[in-house]
Structures are given as C-alpha cells and as structure tokens.
C-alpha cells in the first residue's frame, strides 16, 4: 500500500519562525501533529499539538499572540514520499509526513491511519497464512511426491509422499542444492536443474538411489519480474508401472510364441493329412484342387467313404484361405435333423426353450472369411436344402428365431459318398442346390482303382505309426504284396487301421502274413483298371486256376476246390496255357 493511499491531505501547517498560534480544533481525527515548514516550504519537522495547546495559554506567548515554535519542533517524525510503499516506514513510527517529489508536505499519516492500515495488513496476512496452510495441506495430501526448490535449485520443501516414495528424508536434503544431490548420487539426473537451464517444463525418467524408477516433471514458477523463483517438481513412482510394462511385453512375447506354435501345429496337423499319391487319377484331383484353391468357387468332392474327401477339403483350405482362417466342418449325417438348422445357421436368444439367452452363431458365421466344409451333404434334409441354397446364393444367413440377416463370406466345400445324380432323380436332393454345389466337382476314385497309391500310402502310415509308438516295424514282402492285392472296401481309412492293428500287435519287427486280418486269407485277384469285362473274367479264371494249382498240384483237386468238373478245369487250364507251364 502506498503512503498516498492513506494520508490525510495537508490543510494546515506551521511556519518555522514566528507564527500565529493556530486554531487546532478542526483537524481530522487522529491527527495530533502538524508539519513545520521553512520559508522554502521544506518540512523541517513536526510539532505535537498537545504541547501547542498547552502553550496557547502560557506566558511563553509573545505579545500579540505569536509563538516561537523552534523549541517544540521534533525532527524525529519520518517523512515518506507519496508514491512510496508504507513498508518503507520504520516499524515503530506512529506518524509521518507525506512529501511530494520536491520534498513539499502534501499530507499527514497519523496513528489511526497507520493502525487501520496495520489491521488491513494483518487481515491480509492472516488470509495469506490460511491460504499457504491450505496449499501446504494440498501439497502434503498429494499422492504424487512433490519437491520444491528456489530458482537456484536449493531445496525448500518436499512432501511426505515423496519421502515415502524415495526413502529420502527432508532433514537430509533441506537447503541443499540439486547439483550437490546429483553429485551425491541421490539421483541419476535432476529435472529441477534442467528446468533452471531451459526455463520450461521438463519431464524425465529418473532413477532414485539406483533402485526406484520415477517419472518426474519439473515446473518453473516465475515471479512478477519474470524471474524464475521456484521449481515445483512432481514425482510419480513408475517402478511398478515399468515392471507391469515388462510383464506385458513378456506376456505379449509369449502370446506371439504360442500363436506361432499354434499355427505351426495347425500347419503340422494339416501337413499330417498331406496327400500321398502316385496314381494319375489322384495327381489330376490334386492339381485341380490346387488350381481352384485360389478362387472362392464352391467345390463338390465325391467318392466312397475313406477315399480322402476330408483331406482334399483341408488341402484346398490350406492352399486358399490359409491356416490362419477358420476351417469349419459339419457332418450333416451325424447331427439330428432338428438340431442341424441351428447348428448351421445359429439362433437368436430365446428362439426355443433350452436356447442360450444370448443366442448362438451358426457354423456359417463361425466360418466367416474361411471355409465351411459340409460333409455328407447328401444327407441334408430337404427342408434345410432350400435355406442352404439361399445362404450360398445371397451370402447371408438368418438365425433361427431371428429377423435380421447377417452377411457371411464363406467358401463352401461339400462332400458326399452318395450318388447325387440318383438322389436328385429320386427327388431326395434339390436339383438347384445340386447344380449350385457342383460348380467344381472333384471325384476321388476308390483305392482299388489306383493300386499304385497303396505302396506309398503304406510307407507313409508305417512311418507315422512307428514314429507315434517309437517302433521300427517293417512289412515282409509277402505282406506288402497281399496288402496291394486286397480290394480295400474301406479305402485309405481301412488301410491305415489294418496297418496300425498289425504294428501294435506284432511281436517282431517284421510283420508277417499271419498278422493279416481274416479277410486277407481270401486272395483276390483284380484285373487292371480299364480291362474289358470278358478279358477280366478270363484273367480272373486263369489267376484262380493257377493259384489253386500252386497250393495243390493236382487238376482233380483244383476242380473240387473250385467246384467245377474236371473237364472244365482241363479245358480252361489248356486255354490259359497252364498245362504247358506245368509240363515245363
Ligand atoms: N491321399 C492320402 N494321403 C494320406 N492319407 C490319406 C489320403 N487320403 C486319405 N487319407 C487318410 O485316410 C483317412 C480317411 O480319409 P478322409 O477322412 O479324408 O476320407 P473321407 O473320404 O472324407 O471319408 P468319409 O467319407 O468317411 O468321411 C484319414 O485318416 C486320412 O488322413
């Protein structure tokens, strides 16, 4: 507050030499002194009015009512410039004369004014005090550590959160300079020092006493003159956060590892089912599968049970959509009709009693962006055939009990062991669906029509089974030739099962014919593929005659064992050159 703000403007004053005793009755309250000025109007001192009042009636008065003021002048009363702050006055003064720039008196400040001013200041001070206490409480209650220095980096305060976080006590660091603390290895670096250098907010990652990691932000505080007066730093312990981050990174790494392993295993799984073949027919089927894998056309795989329809379907998926995309298989023959619809298309919550509240997606939705393999599609009930056709054509499905269609992008592979053309003819399968599925047909021939595939398949399965059980079993040449000759009604699945049974029951490493199942005791001869019926019959006759004669070298016994008369046996043996051979 300035002196001019509280002064009483000067109305009366006294002049040094002789002056008329003034009337001092009408002075403002609290003013019980007046300045004394010389002829140059400079203040030379003040006169206490009480003393003056005493003198007014005294004999000291000169005749005519004049008084010599000199003895009463006090030079102790301080003067203060109008523009000066009241703080410039010494603490013990009770009055002051206010002067202008030229030193002329312009006002008076009395005890009452000073007291009022003091009261005001006291109230302000109290307010400030409560504010700074509040501030101190706020700083103290902060969960983050707070560290305050002056503009030179000397420590002024730290809160107890900081003491807790860092283990550093205020008494250890009070008044010390930050540089001193960095040198003393309290911190690896100081945000305060950086703020002092850069005069702006700085955030750093600080290591305290070599153990705790802190995220530290230093904030500069400037005074009215724009000078840096404080640096307030807030400190957050990020050790746990850093540990969590490390843990997260480790978990991510692990997830990545598992994902890689999983996709490796998946690919191994599909690799397991890799297609083994030597025959031309299979080579053509595989080539076609590879070609159409790239495009999204619907594929219809036909063939007897166990010929590898599943394997081809997975092969197409692997080489087309890829193992990262879903491959969903549904066996239409294995699921009860009443469940099939909801399995295929899903259902909305509450669609029927026992349904899940939140509903369930169907196979179509699950196979989105991947492949849906409809195995045994020939067994699909007529009622669902229409819905399937719609789903394939429109590329959208309607859940059971739902009203909202959902788009699906699914590649369809269908398969059946049935004769579809006949089923369509008999009205058991919709013609339109049949043609919609038959975009790319792949037919897998039975194993008996591609015997050249049997040896490599045998090798493949024997290796696999040996590996699985840690065996080193092998087939005797006779077992091998019997297996090749067999008609394999169950196709490759049967071949695999027979080999496994033989390998796990064999006592020796070499598998001998006695391990072969019952069905193999009847030797069967198959004429080569493409043989005309007449030639096939003849070939079979010749084979049976020769085999029977090999076992019992007597044509009479051969006739008996084959159930024909001797004449027929001789005639046929002669026809096939067997008699000649016998003579040789
Ligand atoms: N070319 C092949 N190479 C190796 N293994 C094969 C081959 N073809 C089929 N297999 C194996 O034979 C078994 C039967 O094959 P798959 O299940 O694919 O036949 P499928 O025609 O789908 O039979 P179903 O009609 O009964 O479902 C499987 O174990 C499969 O791994």
PDB file of C-alpha atoms in Angstrom, residues 266-367:
ATOM      1  CA  UNK A 266      -2.099 -76.320 -37.159  1.00  0.00           C
ATOM      2  CA  UNK A 267       0.005 -76.498 -40.251  1.00  0.00           C
ATOM      3  CA  UNK A 268       1.528 -79.749 -38.972  1.00  0.00           C
ATOM      4  CA  UNK A 269      -1.945 -81.065 -38.471  1.00  0.00           C
ATOM      5  CA  UNK A 270      -2.886 -80.264 -41.999  1.00  0.00           C
ATOM      6  CA  UNK A 271       0.544 -81.457 -43.096  1.00  0.00           C
ATOM      7  CA  UNK A 272      -0.283 -84.741 -41.359  1.00  0.00           C
ATOM      8  CA  UNK A 273      -3.183 -85.109 -43.678  1.00  0.00           C
ATOM      9  CA  UNK A 274      -0.988 -84.246 -46.624  1.00  0.00           C
ATOM     10  CA  UNK A 275      -1.911 -86.091 -49.675  1.00  0.00           C
ATOM     11  CA  UNK A 276       0.131 -89.137 -50.616  1.00  0.00           C
ATOM     12  CA  UNK A 277      -0.354 -90.421 -54.150  1.00  0.00           C
ATOM     13  CA  UNK A 278       1.357 -91.849 -57.179  1.00  0.00           C
ATOM     14  CA  UNK A 279      -1.611 -92.507 -59.425  1.00  0.00           C
ATOM     15  CA  UNK A 280      -2.562 -90.329 -62.367  1.00  0.00           C
ATOM     16  CA  UNK A 281      -6.144 -90.011 -61.132  1.00  0.00           C
ATOM     17  CA  UNK A 282      -5.090 -88.599 -57.770  1.00  0.00           C
ATOM     18  CA  UNK A 283      -2.482 -86.382 -59.432  1.00  0.00           C
ATOM     19  CA  UNK A 284      -5.270 -84.845 -61.533  1.00  0.00           C
ATOM     20  CA  UNK A 285      -7.534 -84.399 -58.493  1.00  0.00           C
ATOM     21  CA  UNK A 286      -4.750 -82.713 -56.506  1.00  0.00           C
ATOM     22  CA  UNK A 287      -3.836 -80.469 -59.427  1.00  0.00           C
ATOM     23  CA  UNK A 288      -7.444 -79.375 -59.759  1.00  0.00           C
ATOM     24  CA  UNK A 289      -7.692 -78.790 -56.009  1.00  0.00           C
ATOM     25  CA  UNK A 290      -4.615 -76.584 -56.133  1.00  0.00           C
ATOM     26  CA  UNK A 291      -5.948 -74.595 -59.056  1.00  0.00           C
ATOM     27  CA  UNK A 292      -9.303 -73.836 -57.504  1.00  0.00           C
ATOM     28  CA  UNK A 293      -7.880 -73.236 -54.019  1.00  0.00           C
ATOM     29  CA  UNK A 294      -7.033 -69.691 -55.097  1.00  0.00           C
ATOM     30  CA  UNK A 295     -10.585 -68.797 -56.098  1.00  0.00           C
ATOM     31  CA  UNK A 296     -13.708 -68.915 -53.971  1.00  0.00           C
ATOM     32  CA  UNK A 297     -15.721 -71.313 -56.140  1.00  0.00           C
ATOM     33  CA  UNK A 298     -17.834 -73.917 -54.435  1.00  0.00           C
ATOM     34  CA  UNK A 299     -16.296 -77.373 -54.616  1.00  0.00           C
ATOM     35  CA  UNK A 300     -18.132 -80.667 -54.504  1.00  0.00           C
ATOM     36  CA  UNK A 301     -15.984 -83.666 -53.601  1.00  0.00           C
ATOM     37  CA  UNK A 302     -17.451 -87.081 -54.267  1.00  0.00           C
ATOM     38  CA  UNK A 303     -16.027 -90.517 -53.596  1.00  0.00           C
ATOM     39  CA  UNK A 304     -16.504 -93.589 -51.452  1.00  0.00           C
ATOM     40  CA  UNK A 305     -16.006 -93.408 -47.746  1.00  0.00           C
ATOM     41  CA  UNK A 306     -12.357 -93.166 -46.724  1.00  0.00           C
ATOM     42  CA  UNK A 307     -11.029 -92.043 -50.085  1.00  0.00           C
ATOM     43  CA  UNK A 308      -9.689 -88.754 -48.732  1.00  0.00           C
ATOM     44  CA  UNK A 309     -12.522 -86.241 -49.240  1.00  0.00           C
ATOM     45  CA  UNK A 310     -11.735 -84.664 -45.901  1.00  0.00           C
ATOM     46  CA  UNK A 311      -8.049 -84.490 -46.762  1.00  0.00           C
ATOM     47  CA  UNK A 312      -8.735 -82.763 -50.077  1.00  0.00           C
ATOM     48  CA  UNK A 313     -11.101 -80.276 -48.425  1.00  0.00           C
ATOM     49  CA  UNK A 314      -8.430 -79.289 -45.879  1.00  0.00           C
ATOM     50  CA  UNK A 315      -5.834 -79.158 -48.627  1.00  0.00           C
ATOM     51  CA  UNK A 316      -7.966 -76.672 -50.593  1.00  0.00           C
ATOM     52  CA  UNK A 317      -8.489 -74.561 -47.471  1.00  0.00           C
ATOM     53  CA  UNK A 318      -4.787 -74.587 -46.603  1.00  0.00           C
ATOM     54  CA  UNK A 319      -3.724 -73.520 -50.074  1.00  0.00           C
ATOM     55  CA  UNK A 320      -6.534 -70.991 -50.498  1.00  0.00           C
ATOM     56  CA  UNK A 321      -7.773 -69.219 -47.382  1.00  0.00           C
ATOM     57  CA  UNK A 322      -4.761 -70.333 -45.358  1.00  0.00           C
ATOM     58  CA  UNK A 323      -4.473 -71.943 -41.938  1.00  0.00           C
ATOM     59  CA  UNK A 324      -4.995 -68.660 -40.098  1.00  0.00           C
ATOM     60  CA  UNK A 325      -8.603 -68.546 -41.313  1.00  0.00           C
ATOM     61  CA  UNK A 326     -11.325 -70.795 -39.878  1.00  0.00           C
ATOM     62  CA  UNK A 327     -11.978 -74.213 -41.363  1.00  0.00           C
ATOM     63  CA  UNK A 328     -15.314 -75.404 -40.015  1.00  0.00           C
ATOM     64  CA  UNK A 329     -16.522 -78.902 -40.743  1.00  0.00           C
ATOM     65  CA  UNK A 330     -20.061 -80.092 -40.171  1.00  0.00           C
ATOM     66  CA  UNK A 331     -21.138 -83.637 -40.783  1.00  0.00           C
ATOM     67  CA  UNK A 332     -24.723 -83.332 -41.972  1.00  0.00           C
ATOM     68  CA  UNK A 333     -25.334 -87.039 -41.412  1.00  0.00           C
ATOM     69  CA  UNK A 334     -24.131 -87.050 -37.804  1.00  0.00           C
ATOM     70  CA  UNK A 335     -26.350 -84.278 -36.418  1.00  0.00           C
ATOM     71  CA  UNK A 336     -30.057 -84.881 -35.702  1.00  0.00           C
ATOM     72  CA  UNK A 337     -32.281 -83.043 -38.187  1.00  0.00           C
ATOM     73  CA  UNK A 338     -33.908 -80.852 -35.540  1.00  0.00           C
ATOM     74  CA  UNK A 339     -30.501 -79.544 -34.420  1.00  0.00           C
ATOM     75  CA  UNK A 340     -28.958 -79.185 -37.814  1.00  0.00           C
ATOM     76  CA  UNK A 341     -30.660 -75.900 -38.657  1.00  0.00           C
ATOM     77  CA  UNK A 342     -29.492 -74.112 -35.516  1.00  0.00           C
ATOM     78  CA  UNK A 343     -26.027 -75.658 -35.862  1.00  0.00           C
ATOM     79  CA  UNK A 344     -25.735 -74.379 -39.412  1.00  0.00           C
ATOM     80  CA  UNK A 345     -27.425 -71.014 -39.112  1.00  0.00           C
ATOM     81  CA  UNK A 346     -27.350 -70.271 -35.352  1.00  0.00           C
ATOM     82  CA  UNK A 347     -30.243 -68.999 -33.279  1.00  0.00           C
ATOM     83  CA  UNK A 348     -31.355 -65.805 -31.556  1.00  0.00           C
ATOM     84  CA  UNK A 349     -31.689 -65.621 -27.762  1.00  0.00           C
ATOM     85  CA  UNK A 350     -34.929 -67.231 -26.596  1.00  0.00           C
ATOM     86  CA  UNK A 351     -35.583 -68.816 -30.009  1.00  0.00           C
ATOM     87  CA  UNK A 352     -36.700 -72.004 -28.294  1.00  0.00           C
ATOM     88  CA  UNK A 353     -36.776 -73.470 -24.814  1.00  0.00           C
ATOM     89  CA  UNK A 354     -33.316 -74.509 -23.695  1.00  0.00           C
ATOM     90  CA  UNK A 355     -31.712 -71.983 -26.052  1.00  0.00           C
ATOM     91  CA  UNK A 356     -28.933 -69.808 -24.690  1.00  0.00           C
ATOM     92  CA  UNK A 357     -30.129 -66.366 -23.597  1.00  0.00           C
ATOM     93  CA  UNK A 358     -27.629 -64.543 -25.727  1.00  0.00           C
ATOM     94  CA  UNK A 359     -28.214 -66.716 -28.800  1.00  0.00           C
ATOM     95  CA  UNK A 360     -25.548 -68.605 -30.702  1.00  0.00           C
ATOM     96  CA  UNK A 361     -23.803 -68.148 -34.025  1.00  0.00           C
ATOM     97  CA  UNK A 362     -24.079 -70.975 -36.507  1.00  0.00           C
ATOM     98  CA  UNK A 363     -21.331 -72.714 -38.473  1.00  0.00           C
ATOM     99  CA  UNK A 364     -21.813 -70.268 -41.337  1.00  0.00           C
ATOM    100  CA  UNK A 365     -20.999 -67.328 -39.097  1.00  0.00           C
ATOM    101  CA  UNK A 366     -18.128 -69.182 -37.433  1.00  0.00           C
ATOM    102  CA  UNK A 367     -16.622 -69.916 -40.824  1.00  0.00           C
TER     103      UNK A 367
END
